[in-house]
Protein backbone atom coordinates (compact mmCIF):
# COMPACT_ATOMS: atom_id res chain seq x y z
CA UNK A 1 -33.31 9.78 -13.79
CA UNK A 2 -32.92 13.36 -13.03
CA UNK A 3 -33.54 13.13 -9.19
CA UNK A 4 -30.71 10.13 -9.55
CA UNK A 5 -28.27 12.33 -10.51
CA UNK A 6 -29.19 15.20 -8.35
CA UNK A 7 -28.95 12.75 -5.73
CA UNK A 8 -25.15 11.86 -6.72
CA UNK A 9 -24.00 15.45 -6.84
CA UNK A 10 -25.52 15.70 -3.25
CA UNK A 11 -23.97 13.10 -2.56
CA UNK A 12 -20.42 14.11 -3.28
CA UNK A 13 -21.01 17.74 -2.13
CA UNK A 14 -21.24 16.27 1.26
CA UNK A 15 -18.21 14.29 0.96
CA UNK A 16 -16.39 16.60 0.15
CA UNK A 17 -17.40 19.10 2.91
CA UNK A 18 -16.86 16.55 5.57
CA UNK A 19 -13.45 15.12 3.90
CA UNK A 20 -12.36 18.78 5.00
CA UNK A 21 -13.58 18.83 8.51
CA UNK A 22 -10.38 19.42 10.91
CA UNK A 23 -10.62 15.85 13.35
CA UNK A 24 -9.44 18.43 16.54
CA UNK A 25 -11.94 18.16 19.41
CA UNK A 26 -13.30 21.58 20.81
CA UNK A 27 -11.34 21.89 23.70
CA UNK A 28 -8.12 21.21 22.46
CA UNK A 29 -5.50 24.48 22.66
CA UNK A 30 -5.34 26.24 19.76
CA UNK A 31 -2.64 25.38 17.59
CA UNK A 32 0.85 27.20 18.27
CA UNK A 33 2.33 30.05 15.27
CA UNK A 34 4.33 27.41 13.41
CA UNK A 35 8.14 26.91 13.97
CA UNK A 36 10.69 29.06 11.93
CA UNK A 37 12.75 26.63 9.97
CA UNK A 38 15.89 26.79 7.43
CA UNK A 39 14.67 26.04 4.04
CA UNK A 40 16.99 24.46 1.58
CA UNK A 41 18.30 26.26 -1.18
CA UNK A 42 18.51 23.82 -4.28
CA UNK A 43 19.39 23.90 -7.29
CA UNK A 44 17.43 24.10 -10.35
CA UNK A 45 17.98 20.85 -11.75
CA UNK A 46 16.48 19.33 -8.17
CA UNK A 47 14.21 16.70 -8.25
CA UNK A 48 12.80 17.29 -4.76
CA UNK A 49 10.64 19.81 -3.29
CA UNK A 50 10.72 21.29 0.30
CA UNK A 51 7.56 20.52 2.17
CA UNK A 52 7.25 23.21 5.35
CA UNK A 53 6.89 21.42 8.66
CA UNK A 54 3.23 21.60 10.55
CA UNK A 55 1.55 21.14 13.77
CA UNK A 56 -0.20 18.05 14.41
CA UNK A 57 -2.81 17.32 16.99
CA UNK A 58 -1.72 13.76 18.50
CA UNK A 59 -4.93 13.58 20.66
CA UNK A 60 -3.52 15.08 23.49
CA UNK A 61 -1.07 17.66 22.41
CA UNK A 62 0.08 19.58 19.27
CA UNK A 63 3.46 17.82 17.78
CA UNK A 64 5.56 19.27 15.31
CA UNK A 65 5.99 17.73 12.43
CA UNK A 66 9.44 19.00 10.95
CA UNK A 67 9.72 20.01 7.65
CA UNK A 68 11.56 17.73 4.48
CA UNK A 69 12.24 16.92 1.01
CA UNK A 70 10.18 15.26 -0.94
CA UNK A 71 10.20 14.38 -4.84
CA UNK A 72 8.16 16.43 -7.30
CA UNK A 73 4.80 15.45 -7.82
């Protein structure tokens, strides 16, 4: 039972460590500074968040993805 459970927390330890492995081949660039962007001021009562734009590897290139509002989690 023991070795059964040591197994499952293996298990999910290597998930985990591969869920966060960047999917960017070797030779790709590296990725640029990001772009500077105009944040949003809103109000308090906002129901929306600002979500910073990013770079993106598209298998070829690095796209930017521009930033946006999005709804409170």
């Amino acid at each position: 039972m023991r070795f059964r459970s040591v197994l499952t927390v293996q298990s999910f330890a290597i998930l985990a460590l591969l869920a966060a492995c960047e999917s960017v081949p070797p030779d790709a660039p590296p990725r640029p500074p990001p772009k500077p962007e105009m944040e949003p001021v809103l109000p308090s009562w906002s129901s929306t968040i600002w979500v910073m734009g990013f770079w993106k590897w598209s298998g070829t290139e690095w796209v930017w993805v521009p930033g946006h509002l999005a709804p409170k989690p």
